[in-house]
Amino acid sequence: MESNEILSLLAEHYKLKGSLIPLAGELDLNYKLTIDNETAFIVKISRDPETIASIAFQEALLCHLKEKGIEGEVPQLIQNLSGTYQKEVFLNGKKAILRVLQWVEGRLWSQTNPILSDLRYGLGNHLGNIAQNLQDFKHPFAQRSFEWNLSECLWVEQHLGLFTATELELVTPFITAFKTHQKTYNQLPKSIIHNDANDHNIVVSQALIQPKIIGIIDYGDACYSQTINDLAVACTYGIMDTEDPLAASLPIVKGYHQANELSETAVSHLYHLIGMRLVISLTKAAINKKSHPENKYLLVSEKPAWALLHKWWKINSKRAYYSFRKACGFKAHPNLAKFEQWGKANTFSLKTLFPSQKKQDTLHLDLSVSSLWIENEAAFNDLTYFQYKIERLQEANPHKIIAGGYLEPRPLYTSEDYDIQSNEGPISRCVHLGVDFWLPSKTTVHALLDGRVVMALDRKGEKEYGGFVVLEHQIDAMHFYTLYGHLDPESIAAHKVGDALKKDSLIGLLGNKENNGNWAPHLHFQILLDLLDYTEDFPGVQTYQEQDLWADLCPDPNLLFKFEELKPKLKPTTEDIMPFRKKHLGKSLSIQYQEPLQVVRGHGAYLIDQNGQKYLDTVNNVAHVGHEHPSVVKAGQQQMAVLNTNTRYLHPNLNKAAKAIIDTLPKGLEVVHFVNSGSEANELALRMAYTVTGGKEVIASEHGYHGNTNGTIGVSSYKFNGKGGQGKPKDTHLIPMPDAFRGKYLGENTGSLYAQEVHKTIASIQEQQKTLAGFIIEPIISCGGQVPLPNNFLALAYKAVRAAGGLCISDEVQTGCGRMGTHFWGFELYGVSPDIVTIGKPLGNGHPVAAVVCTQEVAQKFANGMEFFNTFGGNPVSCAIASETLTVVKKEKLQENANQVGSYLIQELKTLQKDFPILKDIRGHGLFIGLELLSDQQNPLALETSYLANRMKDLGILMSTDGPDHNVLKIKPPMVFSFSQADRLLHGLRRVLKEDFLSVPKTL
Ligand SMILES: Cc1ncc(COP(=O)(O)O)c(C=O)c1O
């Protein structure tokens, strides 16, 4: 009824005809008017006296912005037939004002997913631009008294009775803070501001990847207020529903400051203002809940607002202030420059800090993620060994104090206390904020300057500080703090907060691992420009993401000592590495990910980059028993230290490794040839087949990959039919990929149909009077997109091949060594036994060792007089590594783990599939899984698959894509992959699958 009336009003006053869709609105009636499915307008009917009173003001404001030339970004008013922008009308017999505005094309912030930093920056920048252009706009209506005006926020105090005691705990601190800072706040610059950049008023472009801010609509709440309030409002809504709201607010602040410069004083109010805006919203919601229980729109933002207020309240206000300063390009701490100047002018001697030490010089010790000195986690967590190495280093450098560590990203902080949830998944605190001095326990530590004790306690616990002292120093008008960690708690027991400590007086003694948090003895020495309200602790490491902030709050202690040796060491960045690599390394090498990763360390199922960022690795099946598994590493290191030669000498390792492999294989497969790579293994297997059969003809599957050598490329259609490939060699014969899901024959029971293809191929070879040498295939075709073979196919195919005199080669380079979970080898899934098995990737857990295993008969015939010699194949080091890898698979029950975690993953992925139908097929065995992405019309979704892999990387999870159509996501992690890691993967997938680029229906 109402919309018919509105349509006739639109026709009468605007000559506009079309269809109306109602839109959400608090006080106005809002509609979208569409004409001929193209042009669109917003129709606003205002009946509320307050809104009616503001219409002339809004009109003037929009015209002002138009004059300033930012037309496209703000909604344009449309003139009616009388040449004005508003029309008094009667709707349902009541007076109302009708306005029509140009539709701002796009979607709302509230409908956009994901919201990433760039978009938040765009929001701040856009709003800053509007604020900048409104600086010289004046209007009497803007001065009205208005409850949403933050400068009038104290009206909320009359309604505190609506809150529970727990709610009041969150609300009152912000009211108190507002009052405390009101005097300076009142003096902040004022202007007319939009004042309502909430998620229903921000229009975002339709682009599903990297969308941009198009405009901010609805100027109904614009008012004259402190300019900073506009930013506070935008931040409040722009950080709703985030894990880390402070981090989310920073790009908004940065973007705003770039467009409309903020003063340092204004920034100091931002944290409280964001809290206060939430308090206003929640008070309004509480009032409305009472008076309009039926109006859902009024209550819409209540729940996330409480959640945000709770998180915001937990954030230290000073930390927020310093973060905002940094986002604006100021030094995070206002005293930093002063401190640096003072530091430059005053030099301290280590003799003051450690009077018992004769040494005057320092030796830098690199404990960063890429440091080889610290070795792996097993080594650096073995404190006796660590201490032994320190002592050796000290012996070699008797006149130097071993020190270092400022801003070093370290892998040392392995306790869970160091992990935090960021907006992009879990991250760990790993960047060291102080300098460590590696000196013996009981070394005395003395005050560098006069000071006052502000903390002195025993911080017990694994990887904690142990005995811990913080002193406050006052220099001219500036004060700062020095922090001493890992002291003997007894030695500091006498210090009390408030005690004065004179320069040179004793602070305490260095502790030992029993009382210093379980570290090799050292002093952690850190400078703090602010205590950030800590009273019993202070972080000594922070995240890489916040490194720049913390570097300003905790300046380099070496500023006081000025050792050349301790100056920050710059490690090669991605930008340093790329140009050389591009110029001087093979031009056909590829690099994973749009933003390449530099990985410098591995551990278990994780890869770690040069900044200490940990990535959960679901790609590297080469690191079979976990990246840098300590016992495999040790086996290699120990053998390498003693002997490495070739197979022309006897060595027990060769027999031991061969036996370890044979023990896992079915009877009959019992002669081993060691080589160095999967390609070499397949090359040798082919040569065996040629020699044994006298034939040259090989049958292989379409989309198969078997290696990078000439011979193996010749049987890899993935390569010879791929980019740059030279087509199929004449003695290679392809069968269609036995893909029951999307291949030539569809369905579970197509094994015999695909086997018929083998029969046909053999017949055609024989027709040409040629001899079949063999058939090579993987049990699950990896590069083909993790395609398991249909039931009975392999048994029938092997039978046909053998009947024609050929040999059957199972390429287990990807699938072998327990990965299948239920079986140790892939071919066992199908109840067959090949004549030759090739083993590669998993065998050396990253070390280049591979093997070809065949029957006695094949081995006999292959030994035709020509020596098989491979310089590196079967060397004692590689064999020690291969044996140990297989031992670890058994000892740690990794095949069972692959079965259990793999089955769980497949089952949960199938649950996920129900919610996200683009996951058209989930397949695989054990920890060798593929997800195929197709549209509803069964078309491959390569871009979506690549998007998924890249976004998962943003969340700290590495995944790879494959398949002839690049639309299969592969999951083949190290076999130590745990249930909780599987959950993290599933959680990440669910999150990304909800994102717009993947969730918009794929109809092509
Ligand atoms: C199934 C299969 N066979 C053989 C190879 C070649 O192994 P390599 O790269 O160790 O030479 C690969 C490598 O990806 C493979 O996936």
PDB file of C-alpha atoms in Angstrom, residues 379-616:
ATOM      1  CA  ALA A 379      69.232 -28.575  20.381  1.00  0.00           C
ATOM      2  CA  PHE A 380      68.295 -25.135  21.677  1.00  0.00           C
ATOM      3  CA  ASN A 381      65.944 -26.554  24.275  1.00  0.00           C
ATOM      4  CA  ASP A 382      68.715 -28.807  25.554  1.00  0.00           C
ATOM      5  CA  LEU A 383      70.130 -26.265  27.972  1.00  0.00           C
ATOM      6  CA  THR A 384      73.144 -28.327  28.968  1.00  0.00           C
ATOM      7  CA  TYR A 385      74.150 -28.472  25.330  1.00  0.00           C
ATOM      8  CA  PHE A 386      73.302 -24.795  24.799  1.00  0.00           C
ATOM      9  CA  GLN A 387      75.376 -23.803  27.795  1.00  0.00           C
ATOM     10  CA  TYR A 388      78.215 -26.022  26.600  1.00  0.00           C
ATOM     11  CA  LYS A 389      78.219 -24.188  23.272  1.00  0.00           C
ATOM     12  CA  ILE A 390      78.202 -20.816  25.027  1.00  0.00           C
ATOM     13  CA  GLU A 391      81.180 -21.906  27.101  1.00  0.00           C
ATOM     14  CA  ARG A 392      83.049 -23.095  24.009  1.00  0.00           C
ATOM     15  CA  LEU A 393      82.345 -19.786  22.332  1.00  0.00           C
ATOM     16  CA  GLN A 394      83.526 -17.955  25.424  1.00  0.00           C
ATOM     17  CA  GLU A 395      86.725 -20.022  25.514  1.00  0.00           C
ATOM     18  CA  ALA A 396      87.415 -19.123  21.918  1.00  0.00           C
ATOM     19  CA  ASN A 397      86.756 -15.436  22.669  1.00  0.00           C
ATOM     20  CA  PRO A 398      88.099 -14.947  26.192  1.00  0.00           C
ATOM     21  CA  HIS A 399      88.165 -11.159  26.053  1.00  0.00           C
ATOM     22  CA  LYS A 400      84.653 -10.586  24.861  1.00  0.00           C
ATOM     23  CA  ILE A 401      81.234 -10.599  26.444  1.00  0.00           C
ATOM     24  CA  ILE A 402      78.831 -12.643  24.323  1.00  0.00           C
ATOM     25  CA  ALA A 403      75.788 -10.503  23.673  1.00  0.00           C
ATOM     26  CA  GLY A 404      73.083  -9.499  21.248  1.00  0.00           C
ATOM     27  CA  GLY A 405      69.477  -9.928  20.362  1.00  0.00           C
ATOM     28  CA  TYR A 406      67.871  -6.498  19.992  1.00  0.00           C
ATOM     29  CA  LEU A 407      64.936  -6.805  17.535  1.00  0.00           C
ATOM     30  CA  GLU A 408      66.044 -10.303  16.670  1.00  0.00           C
ATOM     31  CA  PRO A 409      63.174 -12.589  15.521  1.00  0.00           C
ATOM     32  CA  ARG A 410      63.909 -15.766  17.478  1.00  0.00           C
ATOM     33  CA  PRO A 411      62.578 -19.305  17.357  1.00  0.00           C
ATOM     34  CA  LEU A 412      63.329 -19.810  21.056  1.00  0.00           C
ATOM     35  CA  TYR A 413      59.974 -18.931  22.561  1.00  0.00           C
ATOM     36  CA  THR A 414      58.290 -22.268  22.226  1.00  0.00           C
ATOM     37  CA  SER A 415      55.942 -22.102  25.212  1.00  0.00           C
ATOM     38  CA  GLU A 416      52.276 -21.420  24.349  1.00  0.00           C
ATOM     39  CA  ASP A 417      52.337 -18.222  26.406  1.00  0.00           C
ATOM     40  CA  TYR A 418      54.042 -16.617  23.458  1.00  0.00           C
ATOM     41  CA  ASP A 419      51.181 -17.316  21.011  1.00  0.00           C
ATOM     42  CA  ILE A 420      48.421 -14.805  20.387  1.00  0.00           C
ATOM     43  CA  GLN A 421      45.364 -14.666  18.136  1.00  0.00           C
ATOM     44  CA  SER A 422      45.664 -12.010  15.460  1.00  0.00           C
ATOM     45  CA  ASN A 423      43.054 -10.955  12.936  1.00  0.00           C
ATOM     46  CA  GLU A 424      44.759 -13.341  10.513  1.00  0.00           C
ATOM     47  CA  GLY A 425      45.091 -16.415  12.688  1.00  0.00           C
ATOM     48  CA  PRO A 426      47.550 -17.331  15.440  1.00  0.00           C
ATOM     49  CA  ILE A 427      50.902 -15.540  15.538  1.00  0.00           C
ATOM     50  CA  SER A 428      53.712 -15.775  18.023  1.00  0.00           C
ATOM     51  CA  ARG A 429      55.670 -13.212  19.942  1.00  0.00           C
ATOM     52  CA  CYS A 430      59.222 -13.774  18.830  1.00  0.00           C
ATOM     53  CA  VAL A 431      60.969 -10.403  18.358  1.00  0.00           C
ATOM     54  CA  HIS A 432      63.373  -9.763  21.221  1.00  0.00           C
ATOM     55  CA  LEU A 433      63.196  -6.274  22.716  1.00  0.00           C
ATOM     56  CA  GLY A 434      66.313  -6.232  24.829  1.00  0.00           C
ATOM     57  CA  VAL A 435      69.966  -7.215  24.677  1.00  0.00           C
ATOM     58  CA  ASP A 436      71.089 -10.495  26.255  1.00  0.00           C
ATOM     59  CA  PHE A 437      74.478 -10.784  27.918  1.00  0.00           C
ATOM     60  CA  TRP A 438      75.569 -14.438  28.158  1.00  0.00           C
ATOM     61  CA  LEU A 439      77.558 -14.592  31.377  1.00  0.00           C
ATOM     62  CA  PRO A 440      77.902 -17.276  34.059  1.00  0.00           C
ATOM     63  CA  SER A 441      75.342 -17.625  36.838  1.00  0.00           C
ATOM     64  CA  LYS A 442      76.203 -15.625  39.946  1.00  0.00           C
ATOM     65  CA  THR A 443      77.750 -12.816  37.869  1.00  0.00           C
ATOM     66  CA  THR A 444      76.805  -9.623  39.711  1.00  0.00           C
ATOM     67  CA  VAL A 445      74.682  -7.019  37.939  1.00  0.00           C
ATOM     68  CA  HIS A 446      74.948  -3.376  39.031  1.00  0.00           C
ATOM     69  CA  ALA A 447      72.995  -0.194  38.403  1.00  0.00           C
ATOM     70  CA  LEU A 448      74.119   1.941  35.458  1.00  0.00           C
ATOM     71  CA  LEU A 449      72.420   5.027  36.868  1.00  0.00           C
ATOM     72  CA  ASP A 450      70.680   6.188  39.982  1.00  0.00           C
ATOM     73  CA  GLY A 451      67.232   4.708  40.031  1.00  0.00           C
ATOM     74  CA  ARG A 452      64.195   3.644  41.987  1.00  0.00           C
ATOM     75  CA  VAL A 453      62.867   0.098  42.158  1.00  0.00           C
ATOM     76  CA  VAL A 454      59.454  -0.175  40.465  1.00  0.00           C
ATOM     77  CA  MET A 455      59.336  -3.954  40.211  1.00  0.00           C
ATOM     78  CA  ALA A 456      61.335  -6.674  41.944  1.00  0.00           C
ATOM     79  CA  LEU A 457      59.875 -10.141  42.020  1.00  0.00           C
ATOM     80  CA  ASP A 458      60.297 -13.758  41.063  1.00  0.00           C
ATOM     81  CA  ARG A 459      58.500 -14.451  37.798  1.00  0.00           C
ATOM     82  CA  LYS A 460      58.362 -18.204  38.085  1.00  0.00           C
ATOM     83  CA  GLY A 461      57.478 -20.460  35.181  1.00  0.00           C
ATOM     84  CA  GLU A 462      58.830 -22.008  32.004  1.00  0.00           C
ATOM     85  CA  LYS A 463      60.506 -19.434  29.711  1.00  0.00           C
ATOM     86  CA  GLU A 464      59.689 -16.662  32.205  1.00  0.00           C
ATOM     87  CA  TYR A 465      62.084 -14.066  33.665  1.00  0.00           C
ATOM     88  CA  GLY A 466      62.782 -15.733  37.008  1.00  0.00           C
ATOM     89  CA  GLY A 467      64.307 -12.977  39.213  1.00  0.00           C
ATOM     90  CA  PHE A 468      63.097  -9.734  37.665  1.00  0.00           C
ATOM     91  CA  VAL A 469      63.861  -6.092  38.439  1.00  0.00           C
ATOM     92  CA  VAL A 470      62.744  -2.867  36.812  1.00  0.00           C
ATOM     93  CA  LEU A 471      64.300   0.460  37.818  1.00  0.00           C
ATOM     94  CA  GLU A 472      62.963   3.896  37.082  1.00  0.00           C
ATOM     95  CA  HIS A 473      65.405   6.663  36.165  1.00  0.00           C
ATOM     96  CA  GLN A 474      64.794  10.370  36.060  1.00  0.00           C
ATOM     97  CA  ILE A 475      67.004  12.381  33.717  1.00  0.00           C
ATOM     98  CA  ASP A 476      66.143  16.058  33.395  1.00  0.00           C
ATOM     99  CA  ALA A 477      62.433  16.157  32.627  1.00  0.00           C
ATOM    100  CA  MET A 478      62.396  12.669  31.160  1.00  0.00           C
ATOM    101  CA  HIS A 479      62.015   9.383  32.907  1.00  0.00           C
ATOM    102  CA  PHE A 480      62.613   5.908  31.593  1.00  0.00           C
ATOM    103  CA  TYR A 481      63.119   2.405  32.947  1.00  0.00           C
ATOM    104  CA  THR A 482      65.710  -0.345  32.752  1.00  0.00           C
ATOM    105  CA  LEU A 483      64.683  -3.973  33.034  1.00  0.00           C
ATOM    106  CA  TYR A 484      66.815  -6.870  34.294  1.00  0.00           C
ATOM    107  CA  GLY A 485      65.586 -10.413  33.716  1.00  0.00           C
ATOM    108  CA  HIS A 486      66.801 -13.932  34.604  1.00  0.00           C
ATOM    109  CA  LEU A 487      68.349 -12.992  37.939  1.00  0.00           C
ATOM    110  CA  ASP A 488      68.655 -15.275  40.906  1.00  0.00           C
ATOM    111  CA  PRO A 489      65.388 -14.546  42.795  1.00  0.00           C
ATOM    112  CA  GLU A 490      67.121 -14.801  46.161  1.00  0.00           C
ATOM    113  CA  SER A 491      69.619 -12.130  45.181  1.00  0.00           C
ATOM    114  CA  ILE A 492      66.850  -9.578  44.597  1.00  0.00           C
ATOM    115  CA  ALA A 493      64.599 -10.552  47.498  1.00  0.00           C
ATOM    116  CA  ALA A 494      65.651  -7.543  49.577  1.00  0.00           C
ATOM    117  CA  HIS A 495      64.558  -4.957  46.980  1.00  0.00           C
ATOM    118  CA  LYS A 496      61.260  -3.290  47.668  1.00  0.00           C
ATOM    119  CA  VAL A 497      59.218  -1.178  45.311  1.00  0.00           C
ATOM    120  CA  GLY A 498      60.168   2.434  45.943  1.00  0.00           C
ATOM    121  CA  ASP A 499      63.728   1.679  47.137  1.00  0.00           C
ATOM    122  CA  ALA A 500      66.338   4.036  45.770  1.00  0.00           C
ATOM    123  CA  LEU A 501      69.337   2.387  44.130  1.00  0.00           C
ATOM    124  CA  LYS A 502      72.448   4.414  43.547  1.00  0.00           C
ATOM    125  CA  LYS A 503      74.587   4.050  40.429  1.00  0.00           C
ATOM    126  CA  ASP A 504      77.034   1.104  40.835  1.00  0.00           C
ATOM    127  CA  SER A 505      75.018  -0.521  43.596  1.00  0.00           C
ATOM    128  CA  LEU A 506      74.162  -4.200  43.323  1.00  0.00           C
ATOM    129  CA  ILE A 507      70.917  -5.129  41.604  1.00  0.00           C
ATOM    130  CA  GLY A 508      71.328  -8.901  41.824  1.00  0.00           C
ATOM    131  CA  LEU A 509      73.146 -12.001  40.613  1.00  0.00           C
ATOM    132  CA  LEU A 510      72.520 -13.879  37.402  1.00  0.00           C
ATOM    133  CA  GLY A 511      70.371 -16.965  37.979  1.00  0.00           C
ATOM    134  CA  ASN A 512      70.690 -20.474  36.638  1.00  0.00           C
ATOM    135  CA  LYS A 513      68.229 -22.620  34.722  1.00  0.00           C
ATOM    136  CA  GLU A 514      66.604 -23.819  37.940  1.00  0.00           C
ATOM    137  CA  ASN A 515      65.555 -20.335  38.989  1.00  0.00           C
ATOM    138  CA  ASN A 516      65.716 -18.067  35.914  1.00  0.00           C
ATOM    139  CA  GLY A 517      62.797 -19.394  33.857  1.00  0.00           C
ATOM    140  CA  ASN A 518      64.743 -22.354  32.485  1.00  0.00           C
ATOM    141  CA  TRP A 519      67.356 -20.580  30.383  1.00  0.00           C
ATOM    142  CA  ALA A 520      71.105 -20.830  30.067  1.00  0.00           C
ATOM    143  CA  PRO A 521      72.417 -18.083  32.396  1.00  0.00           C
ATOM    144  CA  HIS A 522      72.228 -14.603  30.913  1.00  0.00           C
ATOM    145  CA  LEU A 523      71.009 -11.105  31.651  1.00  0.00           C
ATOM    146  CA  HIS A 524      68.070  -9.797  29.651  1.00  0.00           C
ATOM    147  CA  PHE A 525      68.574  -6.042  29.658  1.00  0.00           C
ATOM    148  CA  GLN A 526      65.860  -3.842  28.217  1.00  0.00           C
ATOM    149  CA  ILE A 527      65.024  -0.147  28.175  1.00  0.00           C
ATOM    150  CA  LEU A 528      61.409   0.962  28.557  1.00  0.00           C
ATOM    151  CA  LEU A 529      60.067   4.434  27.948  1.00  0.00           C
ATOM    152  CA  ASP A 530      56.745   3.519  29.572  1.00  0.00           C
ATOM    153  CA  LEU A 531      55.564   0.787  31.913  1.00  0.00           C
ATOM    154  CA  LEU A 532      52.202   0.611  30.121  1.00  0.00           C
ATOM    155  CA  ASP A 533      50.613   0.089  33.553  1.00  0.00           C
ATOM    156  CA  TYR A 534      52.431  -3.187  34.080  1.00  0.00           C
ATOM    157  CA  THR A 535      53.213  -3.709  37.758  1.00  0.00           C
ATOM    158  CA  GLU A 536      54.590  -7.262  37.867  1.00  0.00           C
ATOM    159  CA  ASP A 537      55.789  -8.015  34.354  1.00  0.00           C
ATOM    160  CA  PHE A 538      56.778  -6.431  31.078  1.00  0.00           C
ATOM    161  CA  PRO A 539      57.027  -8.177  27.697  1.00  0.00           C
ATOM    162  CA  GLY A 540      60.549  -8.919  26.549  1.00  0.00           C
ATOM    163  CA  VAL A 541      59.424 -10.180  23.156  1.00  0.00           C
ATOM    164  CA  GLN A 542      56.645  -9.035  20.905  1.00  0.00           C
ATOM    165  CA  THR A 543      55.188  -9.962  17.549  1.00  0.00           C
ATOM    166  CA  TYR A 544      56.909  -9.154  14.308  1.00  0.00           C
ATOM    167  CA  GLN A 545      53.714  -7.331  13.249  1.00  0.00           C
ATOM    168  CA  GLU A 546      54.194  -4.839  16.112  1.00  0.00           C
ATOM    169  CA  GLN A 547      57.969  -4.625  15.932  1.00  0.00           C
ATOM    170  CA  ASP A 548      58.062  -0.973  14.871  1.00  0.00           C
ATOM    171  CA  LEU A 549      55.819   0.092  17.727  1.00  0.00           C
ATOM    172  CA  TRP A 550      57.858  -1.748  20.334  1.00  0.00           C
ATOM    173  CA  ALA A 551      61.146  -0.543  18.935  1.00  0.00           C
ATOM    174  CA  ASP A 552      59.962   2.983  19.798  1.00  0.00           C
ATOM    175  CA  LEU A 553      58.791   2.003  23.278  1.00  0.00           C
ATOM    176  CA  CYS A 554      61.898  -0.073  24.045  1.00  0.00           C
ATOM    177  CA  PRO A 555      64.845   1.614  22.329  1.00  0.00           C
ATOM    178  CA  ASP A 556      68.069  -0.230  21.604  1.00  0.00           C
ATOM    179  CA  PRO A 557      70.069  -0.687  24.845  1.00  0.00           C
ATOM    180  CA  ASN A 558      73.215  -0.464  22.747  1.00  0.00           C
ATOM    181  CA  LEU A 559      72.448   3.230  22.419  1.00  0.00           C
ATOM    182  CA  LEU A 560      74.047   3.432  25.884  1.00  0.00           C
ATOM    183  CA  PHE A 561      77.086   1.227  25.134  1.00  0.00           C
ATOM    184  CA  LYS A 562      77.679   1.942  21.435  1.00  0.00           C
ATOM    185  CA  PHE A 563      79.336  -1.345  20.437  1.00  0.00           C
ATOM    186  CA  GLU A 564      79.789  -1.574  16.677  1.00  0.00           C
ATOM    187  CA  GLU A 565      79.450  -5.344  17.088  1.00  0.00           C
ATOM    188  CA  LEU A 566      75.942  -5.058  18.524  1.00  0.00           C
ATOM    189  CA  LYS A 567      74.467  -2.828  15.842  1.00  0.00           C
ATOM    190  CA  PRO A 568      71.354  -4.461  14.365  1.00  0.00           C
ATOM    191  CA  LYS A 569      72.326  -7.082  11.784  1.00  0.00           C
ATOM    192  CA  LEU A 570      70.331  -6.874   8.609  1.00  0.00           C
ATOM    193  CA  LYS A 571      69.345 -10.210   7.122  1.00  0.00           C
ATOM    194  CA  PRO A 572      68.559 -10.536   3.426  1.00  0.00           C
ATOM    195  CA  THR A 573      64.983  -9.531   2.711  1.00  0.00           C
ATOM    196  CA  THR A 574      62.817 -10.941  -0.063  1.00  0.00           C
ATOM    197  CA  GLU A 575      63.622  -7.792  -2.042  1.00  0.00           C
ATOM    198  CA  ASP A 576      67.363  -8.471  -1.629  1.00  0.00           C
ATOM    199  CA  ILE A 577      67.046 -12.052  -2.802  1.00  0.00           C
ATOM    200  CA  MET A 578      64.724 -11.735  -5.775  1.00  0.00           C
ATOM    201  CA  PRO A 579      66.783  -9.724  -8.294  1.00  0.00           C
ATOM    202  CA  PHE A 580      69.806 -12.055  -8.133  1.00  0.00           C
ATOM    203  CA  ARG A 581      67.614 -15.113  -8.283  1.00  0.00           C
ATOM    204  CA  LYS A 582      65.747 -13.756 -11.281  1.00  0.00           C
ATOM    205  CA  LYS A 583      68.943 -12.962 -13.130  1.00  0.00           C
ATOM    206  CA  HIS A 584      71.272 -15.783 -12.193  1.00  0.00           C
ATOM    207  CA  LEU A 585      69.137 -18.793 -11.364  1.00  0.00           C
ATOM    208  CA  GLY A 586      67.275 -20.952 -13.833  1.00  0.00           C
ATOM    209  CA  LYS A 587      64.654 -18.839 -15.540  1.00  0.00           C
ATOM    210  CA  SER A 588      62.155 -21.665 -15.514  1.00  0.00           C
ATOM    211  CA  LEU A 589      62.233 -22.066 -11.740  1.00  0.00           C
ATOM    212  CA  SER A 590      58.884 -21.081 -10.329  1.00  0.00           C
ATOM    213  CA  ILE A 591      58.036 -19.333  -7.070  1.00  0.00           C
ATOM    214  CA  GLN A 592      55.029 -20.170  -4.959  1.00  0.00           C
ATOM    215  CA  TYR A 593      52.527 -17.466  -3.987  1.00  0.00           C
ATOM    216  CA  GLN A 594      51.801 -13.976  -5.275  1.00  0.00           C
ATOM    217  CA  GLU A 595      53.978 -12.674  -2.440  1.00  0.00           C
ATOM    218  CA  PRO A 596      56.905 -15.108  -2.257  1.00  0.00           C
ATOM    219  CA  LEU A 597      57.895 -16.616   1.043  1.00  0.00           C
ATOM    220  CA  GLN A 598      61.451 -16.763   2.346  1.00  0.00           C
ATOM    221  CA  VAL A 599      61.590 -19.730   4.693  1.00  0.00           C
ATOM    222  CA  VAL A 600      64.621 -20.202   6.873  1.00  0.00           C
ATOM    223  CA  ARG A 601      63.593 -22.831   9.426  1.00  0.00           C
ATOM    224  CA  GLY A 602      61.348 -25.861   9.710  1.00  0.00           C
ATOM    225  CA  HIS A 603      59.938 -27.654  12.691  1.00  0.00           C
ATOM    226  CA  GLY A 604      57.379 -30.479  12.723  1.00  0.00           C
ATOM    227  CA  ALA A 605      54.514 -29.406  10.497  1.00  0.00           C
ATOM    228  CA  TYR A 606      55.673 -25.777  10.467  1.00  0.00           C
ATOM    229  CA  LEU A 607      57.826 -23.669   8.202  1.00  0.00           C
ATOM    230  CA  ILE A 608      59.143 -20.410   9.611  1.00  0.00           C
ATOM    231  CA  ASP A 609      60.100 -17.324   7.638  1.00  0.00           C
ATOM    232  CA  GLN A 610      62.961 -14.900   8.232  1.00  0.00           C
ATOM    233  CA  ASN A 611      60.751 -12.783  10.493  1.00  0.00           C
ATOM    234  CA  GLY A 612      59.799 -15.674  12.716  1.00  0.00           C
ATOM    235  CA  GLN A 613      56.324 -16.096  11.190  1.00  0.00           C
ATOM    236  CA  LYS A 614      55.183 -19.688  11.485  1.00  0.00           C
ATOM    237  CA  TYR A 615      53.257 -21.336   8.667  1.00  0.00           C
ATOM    238  CA  LEU A 616      51.347 -24.559   9.070  1.00  0.00           C
TER     239      LEU A 616
END
